PDB file of C-alpha atoms and ligand atoms in Angstrom:
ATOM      1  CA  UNK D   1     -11.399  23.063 -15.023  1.00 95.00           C
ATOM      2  CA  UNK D   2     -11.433  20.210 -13.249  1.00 98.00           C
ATOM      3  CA  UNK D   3     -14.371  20.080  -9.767  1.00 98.00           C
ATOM      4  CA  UNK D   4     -13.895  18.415  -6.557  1.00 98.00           C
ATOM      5  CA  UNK D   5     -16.535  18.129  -4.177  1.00 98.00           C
ATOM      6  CA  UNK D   6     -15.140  17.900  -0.826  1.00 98.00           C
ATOM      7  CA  UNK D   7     -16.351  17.833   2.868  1.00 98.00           C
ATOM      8  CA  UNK D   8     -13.400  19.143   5.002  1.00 97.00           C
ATOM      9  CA  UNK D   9     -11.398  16.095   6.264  1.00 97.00           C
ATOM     10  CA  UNK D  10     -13.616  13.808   4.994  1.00 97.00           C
ATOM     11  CA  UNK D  11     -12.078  11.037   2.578  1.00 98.00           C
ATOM     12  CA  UNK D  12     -12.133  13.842  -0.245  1.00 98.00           C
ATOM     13  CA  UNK D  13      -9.103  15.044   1.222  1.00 98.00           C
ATOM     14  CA  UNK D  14      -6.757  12.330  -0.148  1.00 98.00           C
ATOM     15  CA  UNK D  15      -8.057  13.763  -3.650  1.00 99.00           C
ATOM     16  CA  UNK D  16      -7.185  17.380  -2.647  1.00 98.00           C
ATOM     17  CA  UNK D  17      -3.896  16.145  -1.649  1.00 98.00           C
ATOM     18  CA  UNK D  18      -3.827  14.016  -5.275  1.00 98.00           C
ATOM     19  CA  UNK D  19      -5.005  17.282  -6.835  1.00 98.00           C
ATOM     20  CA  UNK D  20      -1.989  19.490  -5.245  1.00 98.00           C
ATOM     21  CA  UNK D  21       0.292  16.760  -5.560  1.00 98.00           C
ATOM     22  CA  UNK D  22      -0.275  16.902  -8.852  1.00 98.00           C
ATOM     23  CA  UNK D  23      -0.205  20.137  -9.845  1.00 98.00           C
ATOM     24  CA  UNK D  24      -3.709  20.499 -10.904  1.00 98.00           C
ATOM     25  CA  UNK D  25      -5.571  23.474 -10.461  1.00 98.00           C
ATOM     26  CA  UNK D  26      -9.326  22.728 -10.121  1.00 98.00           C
ATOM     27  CA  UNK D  27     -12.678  24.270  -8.017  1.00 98.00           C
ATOM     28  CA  UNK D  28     -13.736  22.994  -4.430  1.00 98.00           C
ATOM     29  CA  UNK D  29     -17.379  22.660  -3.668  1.00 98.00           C
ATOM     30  CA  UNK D  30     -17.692  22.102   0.041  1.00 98.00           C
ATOM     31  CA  UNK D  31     -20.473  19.561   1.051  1.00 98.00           C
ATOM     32  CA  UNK D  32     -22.659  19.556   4.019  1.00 96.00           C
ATOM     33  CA  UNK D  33     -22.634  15.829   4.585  1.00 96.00           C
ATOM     34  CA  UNK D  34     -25.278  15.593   7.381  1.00 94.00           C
ATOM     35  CA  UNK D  35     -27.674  17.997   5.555  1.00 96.00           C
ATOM     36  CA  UNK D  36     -27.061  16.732   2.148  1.00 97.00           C
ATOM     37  CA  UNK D  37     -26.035  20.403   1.114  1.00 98.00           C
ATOM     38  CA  UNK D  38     -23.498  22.208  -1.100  1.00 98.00           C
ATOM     39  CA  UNK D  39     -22.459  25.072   1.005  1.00 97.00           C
ATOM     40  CA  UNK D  40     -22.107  27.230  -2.425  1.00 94.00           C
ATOM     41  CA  UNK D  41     -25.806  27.921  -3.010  1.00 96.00           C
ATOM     42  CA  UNK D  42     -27.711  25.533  -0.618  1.00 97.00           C
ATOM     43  CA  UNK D  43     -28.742  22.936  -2.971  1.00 98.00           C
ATOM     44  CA  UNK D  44     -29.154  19.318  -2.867  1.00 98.00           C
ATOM     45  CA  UNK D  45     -25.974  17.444  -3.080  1.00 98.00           C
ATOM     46  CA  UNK D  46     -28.101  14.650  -4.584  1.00 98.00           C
ATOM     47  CA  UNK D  47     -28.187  16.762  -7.987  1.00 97.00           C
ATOM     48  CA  UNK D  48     -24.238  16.058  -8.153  1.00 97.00           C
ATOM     49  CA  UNK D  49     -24.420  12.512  -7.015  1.00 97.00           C
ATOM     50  CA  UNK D  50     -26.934  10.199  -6.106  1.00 97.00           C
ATOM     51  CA  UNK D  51     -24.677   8.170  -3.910  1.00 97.00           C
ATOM     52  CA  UNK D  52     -24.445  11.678  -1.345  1.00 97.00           C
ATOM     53  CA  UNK D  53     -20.557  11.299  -0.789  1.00 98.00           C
ATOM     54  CA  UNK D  54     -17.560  12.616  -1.163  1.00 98.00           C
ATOM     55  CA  UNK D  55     -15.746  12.400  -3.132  1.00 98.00           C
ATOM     56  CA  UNK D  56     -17.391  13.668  -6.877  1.00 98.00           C
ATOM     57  CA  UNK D  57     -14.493  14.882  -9.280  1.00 98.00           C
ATOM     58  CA  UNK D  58     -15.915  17.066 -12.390  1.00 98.00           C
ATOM     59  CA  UNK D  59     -13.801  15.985 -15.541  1.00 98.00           C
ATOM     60  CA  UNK D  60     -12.840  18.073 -18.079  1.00 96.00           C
ATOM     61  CA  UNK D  61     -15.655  16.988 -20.232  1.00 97.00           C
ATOM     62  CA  UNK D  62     -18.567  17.300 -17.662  1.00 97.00           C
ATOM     63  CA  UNK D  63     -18.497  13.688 -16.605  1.00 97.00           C
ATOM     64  CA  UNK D  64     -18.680  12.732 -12.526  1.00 98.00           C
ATOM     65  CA  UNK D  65     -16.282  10.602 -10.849  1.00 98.00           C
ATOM     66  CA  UNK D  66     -16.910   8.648  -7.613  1.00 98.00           C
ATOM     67  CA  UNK D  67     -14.715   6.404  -5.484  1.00 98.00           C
ATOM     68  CA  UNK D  68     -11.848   7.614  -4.074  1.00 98.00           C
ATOM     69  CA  UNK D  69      -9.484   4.306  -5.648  1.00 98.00           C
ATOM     70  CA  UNK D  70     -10.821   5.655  -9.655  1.00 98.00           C
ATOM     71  CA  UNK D  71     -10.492   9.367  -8.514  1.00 98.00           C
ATOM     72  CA  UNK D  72      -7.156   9.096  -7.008  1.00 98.00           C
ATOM     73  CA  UNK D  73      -6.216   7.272 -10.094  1.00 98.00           C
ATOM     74  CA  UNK D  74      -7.471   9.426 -12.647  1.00 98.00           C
ATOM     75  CA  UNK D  75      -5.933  12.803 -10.859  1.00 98.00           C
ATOM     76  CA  UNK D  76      -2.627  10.628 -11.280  1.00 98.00           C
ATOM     77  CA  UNK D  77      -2.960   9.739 -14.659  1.00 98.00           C
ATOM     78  CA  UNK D  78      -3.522  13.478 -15.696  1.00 98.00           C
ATOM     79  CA  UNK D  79      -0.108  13.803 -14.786  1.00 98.00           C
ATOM     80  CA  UNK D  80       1.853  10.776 -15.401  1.00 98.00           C
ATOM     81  CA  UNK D  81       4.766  12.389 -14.645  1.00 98.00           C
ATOM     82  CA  UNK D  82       4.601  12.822 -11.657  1.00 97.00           C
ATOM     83  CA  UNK D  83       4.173   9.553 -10.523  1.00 98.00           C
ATOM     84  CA  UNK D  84       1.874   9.295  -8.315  1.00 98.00           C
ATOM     85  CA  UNK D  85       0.063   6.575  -9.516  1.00 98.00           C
ATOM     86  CA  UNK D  86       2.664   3.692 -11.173  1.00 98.00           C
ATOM     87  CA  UNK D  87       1.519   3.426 -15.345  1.00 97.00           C
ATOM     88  CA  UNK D  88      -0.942   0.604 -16.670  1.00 95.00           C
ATOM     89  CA  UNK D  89       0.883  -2.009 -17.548  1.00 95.00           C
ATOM     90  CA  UNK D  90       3.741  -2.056 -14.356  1.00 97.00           C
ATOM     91  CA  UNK D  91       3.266  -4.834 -11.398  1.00 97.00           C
ATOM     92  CA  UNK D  92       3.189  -2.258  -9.194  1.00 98.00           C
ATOM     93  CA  UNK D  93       0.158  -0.556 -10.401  1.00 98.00           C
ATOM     94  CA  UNK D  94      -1.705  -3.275  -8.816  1.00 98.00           C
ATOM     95  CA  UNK D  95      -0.166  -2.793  -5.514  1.00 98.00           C
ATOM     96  CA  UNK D  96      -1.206   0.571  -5.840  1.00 98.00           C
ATOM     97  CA  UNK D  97      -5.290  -0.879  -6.170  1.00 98.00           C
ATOM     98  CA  UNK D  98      -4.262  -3.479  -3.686  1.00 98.00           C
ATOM     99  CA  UNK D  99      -3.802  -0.506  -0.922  1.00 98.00           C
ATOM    100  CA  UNK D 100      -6.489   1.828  -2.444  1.00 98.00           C
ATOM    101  CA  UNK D 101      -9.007  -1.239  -1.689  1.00 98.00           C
ATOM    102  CA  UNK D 102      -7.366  -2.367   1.727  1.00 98.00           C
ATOM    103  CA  UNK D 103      -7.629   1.817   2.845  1.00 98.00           C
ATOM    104  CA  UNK D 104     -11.118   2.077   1.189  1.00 98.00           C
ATOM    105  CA  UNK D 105     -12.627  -0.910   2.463  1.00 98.00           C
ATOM    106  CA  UNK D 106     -10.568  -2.061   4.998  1.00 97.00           C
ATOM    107  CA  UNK D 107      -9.639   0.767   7.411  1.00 97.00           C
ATOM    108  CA  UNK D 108     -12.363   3.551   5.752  1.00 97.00           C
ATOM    109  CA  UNK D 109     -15.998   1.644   5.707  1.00 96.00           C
ATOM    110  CA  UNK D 110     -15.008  -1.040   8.122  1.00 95.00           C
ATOM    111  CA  UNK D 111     -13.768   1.592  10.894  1.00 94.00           C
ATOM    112  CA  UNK D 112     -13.850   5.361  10.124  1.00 94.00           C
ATOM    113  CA  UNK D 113     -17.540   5.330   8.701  1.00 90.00           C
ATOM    114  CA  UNK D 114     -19.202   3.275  11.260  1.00 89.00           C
ATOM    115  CA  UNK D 115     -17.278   4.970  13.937  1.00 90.00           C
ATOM    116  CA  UNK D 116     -18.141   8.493  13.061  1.00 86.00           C
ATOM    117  CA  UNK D 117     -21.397   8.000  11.628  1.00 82.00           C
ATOM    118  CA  UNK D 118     -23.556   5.278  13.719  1.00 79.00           C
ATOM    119  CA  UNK D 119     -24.416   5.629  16.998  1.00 74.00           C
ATOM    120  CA  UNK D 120     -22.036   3.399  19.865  1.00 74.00           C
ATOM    121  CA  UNK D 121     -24.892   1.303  20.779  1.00 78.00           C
ATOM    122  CA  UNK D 122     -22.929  -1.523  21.243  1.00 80.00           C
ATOM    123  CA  UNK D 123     -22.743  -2.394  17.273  1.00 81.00           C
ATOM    124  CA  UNK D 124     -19.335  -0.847  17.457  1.00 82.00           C
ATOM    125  CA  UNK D 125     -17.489  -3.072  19.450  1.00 81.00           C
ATOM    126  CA  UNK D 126     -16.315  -5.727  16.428  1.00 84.00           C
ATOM    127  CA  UNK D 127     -14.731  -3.170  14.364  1.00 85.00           C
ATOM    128  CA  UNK D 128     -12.865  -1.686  16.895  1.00 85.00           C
ATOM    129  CA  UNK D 129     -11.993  -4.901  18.545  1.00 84.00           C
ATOM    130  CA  UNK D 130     -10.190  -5.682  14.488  1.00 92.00           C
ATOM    131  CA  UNK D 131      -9.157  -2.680  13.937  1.00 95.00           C
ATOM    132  CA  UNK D 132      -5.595  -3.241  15.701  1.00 95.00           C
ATOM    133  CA  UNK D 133      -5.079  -6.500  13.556  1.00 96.00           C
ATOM    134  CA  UNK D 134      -6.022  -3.970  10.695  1.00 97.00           C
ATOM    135  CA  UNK D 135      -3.300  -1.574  11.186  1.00 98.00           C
ATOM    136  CA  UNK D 136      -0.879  -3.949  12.074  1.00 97.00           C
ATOM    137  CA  UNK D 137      -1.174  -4.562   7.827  1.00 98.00           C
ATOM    138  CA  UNK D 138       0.342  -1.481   6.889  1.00 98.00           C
ATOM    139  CA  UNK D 139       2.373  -0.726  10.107  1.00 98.00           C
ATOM    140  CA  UNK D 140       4.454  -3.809   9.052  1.00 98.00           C
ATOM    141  CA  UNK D 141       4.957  -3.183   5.016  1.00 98.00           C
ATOM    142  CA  UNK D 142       5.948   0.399   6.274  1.00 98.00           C
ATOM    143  CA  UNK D 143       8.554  -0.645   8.845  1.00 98.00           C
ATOM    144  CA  UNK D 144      11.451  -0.759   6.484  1.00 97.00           C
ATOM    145  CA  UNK D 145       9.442   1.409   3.684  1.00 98.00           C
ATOM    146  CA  UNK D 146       9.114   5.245   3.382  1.00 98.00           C
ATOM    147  CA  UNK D 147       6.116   4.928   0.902  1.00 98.00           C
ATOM    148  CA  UNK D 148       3.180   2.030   0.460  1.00 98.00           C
ATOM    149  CA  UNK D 149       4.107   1.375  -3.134  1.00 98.00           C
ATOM    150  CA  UNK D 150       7.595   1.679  -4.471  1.00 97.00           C
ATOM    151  CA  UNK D 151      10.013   4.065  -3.251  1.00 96.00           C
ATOM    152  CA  UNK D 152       7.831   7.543  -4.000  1.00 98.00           C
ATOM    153  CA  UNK D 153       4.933   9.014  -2.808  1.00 98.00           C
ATOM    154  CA  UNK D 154       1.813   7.846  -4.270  1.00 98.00           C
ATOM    155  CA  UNK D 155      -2.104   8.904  -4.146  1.00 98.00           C
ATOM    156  CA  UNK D 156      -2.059   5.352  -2.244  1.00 98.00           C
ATOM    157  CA  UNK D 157      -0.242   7.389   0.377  1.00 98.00           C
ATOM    158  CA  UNK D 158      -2.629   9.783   0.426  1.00 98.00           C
ATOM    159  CA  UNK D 159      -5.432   7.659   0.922  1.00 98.00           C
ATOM    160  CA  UNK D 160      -3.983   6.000   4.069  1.00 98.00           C
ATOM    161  CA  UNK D 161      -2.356   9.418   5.642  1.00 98.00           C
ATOM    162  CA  UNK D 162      -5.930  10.485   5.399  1.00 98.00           C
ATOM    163  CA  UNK D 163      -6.874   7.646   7.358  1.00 98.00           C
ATOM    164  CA  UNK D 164      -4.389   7.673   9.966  1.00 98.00           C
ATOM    165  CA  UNK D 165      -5.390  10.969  10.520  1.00 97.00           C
ATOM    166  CA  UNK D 166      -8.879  10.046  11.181  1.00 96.00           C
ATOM    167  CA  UNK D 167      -7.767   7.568  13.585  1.00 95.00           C
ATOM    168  CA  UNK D 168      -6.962   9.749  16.770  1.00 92.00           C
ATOM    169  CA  UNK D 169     -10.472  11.427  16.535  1.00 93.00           C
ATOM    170  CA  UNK D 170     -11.556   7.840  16.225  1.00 93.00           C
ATOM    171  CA  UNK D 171     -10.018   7.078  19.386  1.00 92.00           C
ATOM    172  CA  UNK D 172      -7.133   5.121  17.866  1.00 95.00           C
ATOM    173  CA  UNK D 173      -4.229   6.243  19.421  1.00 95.00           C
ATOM    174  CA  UNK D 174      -1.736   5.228  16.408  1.00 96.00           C
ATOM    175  CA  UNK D 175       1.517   5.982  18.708  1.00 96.00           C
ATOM    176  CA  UNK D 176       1.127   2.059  19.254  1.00 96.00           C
ATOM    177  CA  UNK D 177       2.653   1.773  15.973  1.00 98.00           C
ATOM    178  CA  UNK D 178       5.668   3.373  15.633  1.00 98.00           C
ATOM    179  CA  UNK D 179       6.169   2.389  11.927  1.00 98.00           C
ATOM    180  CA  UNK D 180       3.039   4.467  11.301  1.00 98.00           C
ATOM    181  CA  UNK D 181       3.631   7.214  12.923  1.00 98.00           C
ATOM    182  CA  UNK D 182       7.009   7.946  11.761  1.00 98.00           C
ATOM    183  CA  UNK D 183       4.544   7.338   8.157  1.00 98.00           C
ATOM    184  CA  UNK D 184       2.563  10.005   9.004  1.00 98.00           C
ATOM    185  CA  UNK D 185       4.995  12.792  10.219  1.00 98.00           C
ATOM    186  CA  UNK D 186       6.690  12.005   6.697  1.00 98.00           C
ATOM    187  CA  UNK D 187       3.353  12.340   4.827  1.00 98.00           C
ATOM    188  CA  UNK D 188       2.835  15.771   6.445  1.00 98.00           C
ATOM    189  CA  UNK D 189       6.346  17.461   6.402  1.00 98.00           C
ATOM    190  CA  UNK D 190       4.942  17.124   2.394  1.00 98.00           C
ATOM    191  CA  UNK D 191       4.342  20.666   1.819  1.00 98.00           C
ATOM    192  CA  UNK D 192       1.578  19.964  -0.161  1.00 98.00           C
ATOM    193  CA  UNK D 193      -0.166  17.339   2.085  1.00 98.00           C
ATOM    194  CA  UNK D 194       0.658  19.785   5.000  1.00 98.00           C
ATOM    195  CA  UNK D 195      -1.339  22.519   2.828  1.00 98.00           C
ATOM    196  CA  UNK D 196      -3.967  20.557   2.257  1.00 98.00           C
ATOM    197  CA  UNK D 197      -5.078  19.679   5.652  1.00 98.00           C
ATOM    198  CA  UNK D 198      -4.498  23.074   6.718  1.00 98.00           C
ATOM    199  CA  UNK D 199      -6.876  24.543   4.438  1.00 98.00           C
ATOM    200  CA  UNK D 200      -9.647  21.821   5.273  1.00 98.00           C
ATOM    201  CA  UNK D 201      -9.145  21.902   9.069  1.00 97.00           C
ATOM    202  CA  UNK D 202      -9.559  25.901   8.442  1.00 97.00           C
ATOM    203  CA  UNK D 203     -12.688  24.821   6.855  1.00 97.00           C
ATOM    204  CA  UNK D 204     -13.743  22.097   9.742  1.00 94.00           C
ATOM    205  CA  UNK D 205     -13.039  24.708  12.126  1.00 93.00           C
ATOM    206  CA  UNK D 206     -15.521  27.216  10.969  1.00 92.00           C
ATOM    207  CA  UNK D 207     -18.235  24.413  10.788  1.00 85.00           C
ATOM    208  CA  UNK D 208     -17.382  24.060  14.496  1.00 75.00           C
ATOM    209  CA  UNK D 209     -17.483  27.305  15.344  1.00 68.00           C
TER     210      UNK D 209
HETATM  211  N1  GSH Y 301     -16.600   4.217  -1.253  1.00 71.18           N
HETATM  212  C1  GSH Y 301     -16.560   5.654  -1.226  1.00 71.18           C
HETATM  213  C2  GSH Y 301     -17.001   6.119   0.136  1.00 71.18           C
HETATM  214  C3  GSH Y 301     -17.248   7.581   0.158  1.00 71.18           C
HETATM  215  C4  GSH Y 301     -17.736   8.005   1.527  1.00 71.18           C
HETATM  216  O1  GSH Y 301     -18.215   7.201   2.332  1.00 71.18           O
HETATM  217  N2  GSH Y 301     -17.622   9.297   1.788  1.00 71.18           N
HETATM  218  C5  GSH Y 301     -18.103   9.821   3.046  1.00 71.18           C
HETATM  219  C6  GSH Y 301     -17.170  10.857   3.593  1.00 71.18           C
HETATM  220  S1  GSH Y 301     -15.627  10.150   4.112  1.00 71.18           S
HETATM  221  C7  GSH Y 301     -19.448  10.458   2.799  1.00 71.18           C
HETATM  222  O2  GSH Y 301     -19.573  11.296   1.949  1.00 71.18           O
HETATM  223  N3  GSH Y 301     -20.446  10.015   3.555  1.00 71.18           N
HETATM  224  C8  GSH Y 301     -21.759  10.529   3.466  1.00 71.18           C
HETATM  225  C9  GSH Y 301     -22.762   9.449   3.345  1.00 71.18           C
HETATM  226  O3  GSH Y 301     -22.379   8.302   3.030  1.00 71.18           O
HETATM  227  O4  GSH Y 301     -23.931   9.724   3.562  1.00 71.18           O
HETATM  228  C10 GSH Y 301     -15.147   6.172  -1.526  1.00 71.18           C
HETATM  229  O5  GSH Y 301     -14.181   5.446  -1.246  1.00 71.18           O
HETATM  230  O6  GSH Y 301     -15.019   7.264  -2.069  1.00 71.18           O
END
């Protein structure tokens, strides 16, 4: 069976989203990201993955995956028909890689990471003074679009409802942008997207608590 290791609301949960999306059954291992720890047995996280992030998909054949973009697309292509990635070979597969990068890079390790994980010493101000011109990217594809990429739901979408999520804890407020919040509401009236952050804000909560 397939293995995700997660951290609740971290990035991993676009794959958990990919994952029920899909269909696909498969085991969560819940990371402690600040102590490097898998909250299973207590052991180092670096014996799953060097890197120390989530996510780490277990294939089939024992093989780790890293990277949301290739883990996203490889829970889509176990199920082709689904759709939720478009197939090798159509244009708009590289849209699909075009918004995986742009959320990854773009809106993920440009905002989110520095935001929640460095200190506001100051260092912070750049990326949030471009992070408005950042979301005004996808707030304008998406204000005559339902989806990023085609007309369905994609594990693109996943990756960026993850990130607009992120946003208001990031002290985005993303109301500014009506295109994208209508986006979001629509990505979580999903039942399985809705399930999906339930279970890991469950999760968050208890690491709160
Ligand atoms: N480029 C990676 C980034 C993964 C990443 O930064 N994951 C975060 C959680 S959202 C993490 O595990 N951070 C822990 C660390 O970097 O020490 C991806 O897109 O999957």
């Amino acid at each position: 069976m397939l293995q995700l290791y997660f951290s609740p609301m971290a990035c991993s949960l676009a794959s958990r989203i990919a994952l029920m999306e899909a269909g696909l059954d498969a085991q969560y291992h819940q990371v402690h990201l600040l102590t490097k720890t898998i909250v299973d047995d207590g052991s180092d996280f670096h014996g799953v993955a060097a890197k120390g992030a989530v996510p780490v998909l277990v294939l089939e054949n024992g093989e780790r995956l890293t990277e949301s973009a290739a883990v996203l697309q490889y829970i889509a292509d176990l199920k082709p028909e689904t759709r939720l990635a478009p197939p090798l070979g159509d244009p708009d597969r590289y849209r699909l890689q075009e918004w995986l990068s742009f959320v990854g890079a773009e809106i993920h390790k440009a905002f989110l990471f520095p935001t929640f994980w460095y200190k506001d010493d100051g260092s912070l101000a750049k990326p949030r003074a471009r992070i408005a011109q950042t979301l005004s990217v996808p707030a304008t594809h998406l204000a005559d679009r339902e989806f990023l990429v085609g007309n369905r739901f994609t594990v693109a979408d996943a990756h960026l409802a993850w990130a607009l999520l992120l946003l208001r804890p990031a002290g985005v407020d993303i109301a500014q942008w009506p295109s994208l919040s209508a986006y979001l509401e629509r990505m979580q009236a999903r039942p399985r997207v809705r399930e999906a952050i339930a279970t890991e804000m469950a999760l968050r909560k208890q690491m709160t608590a």
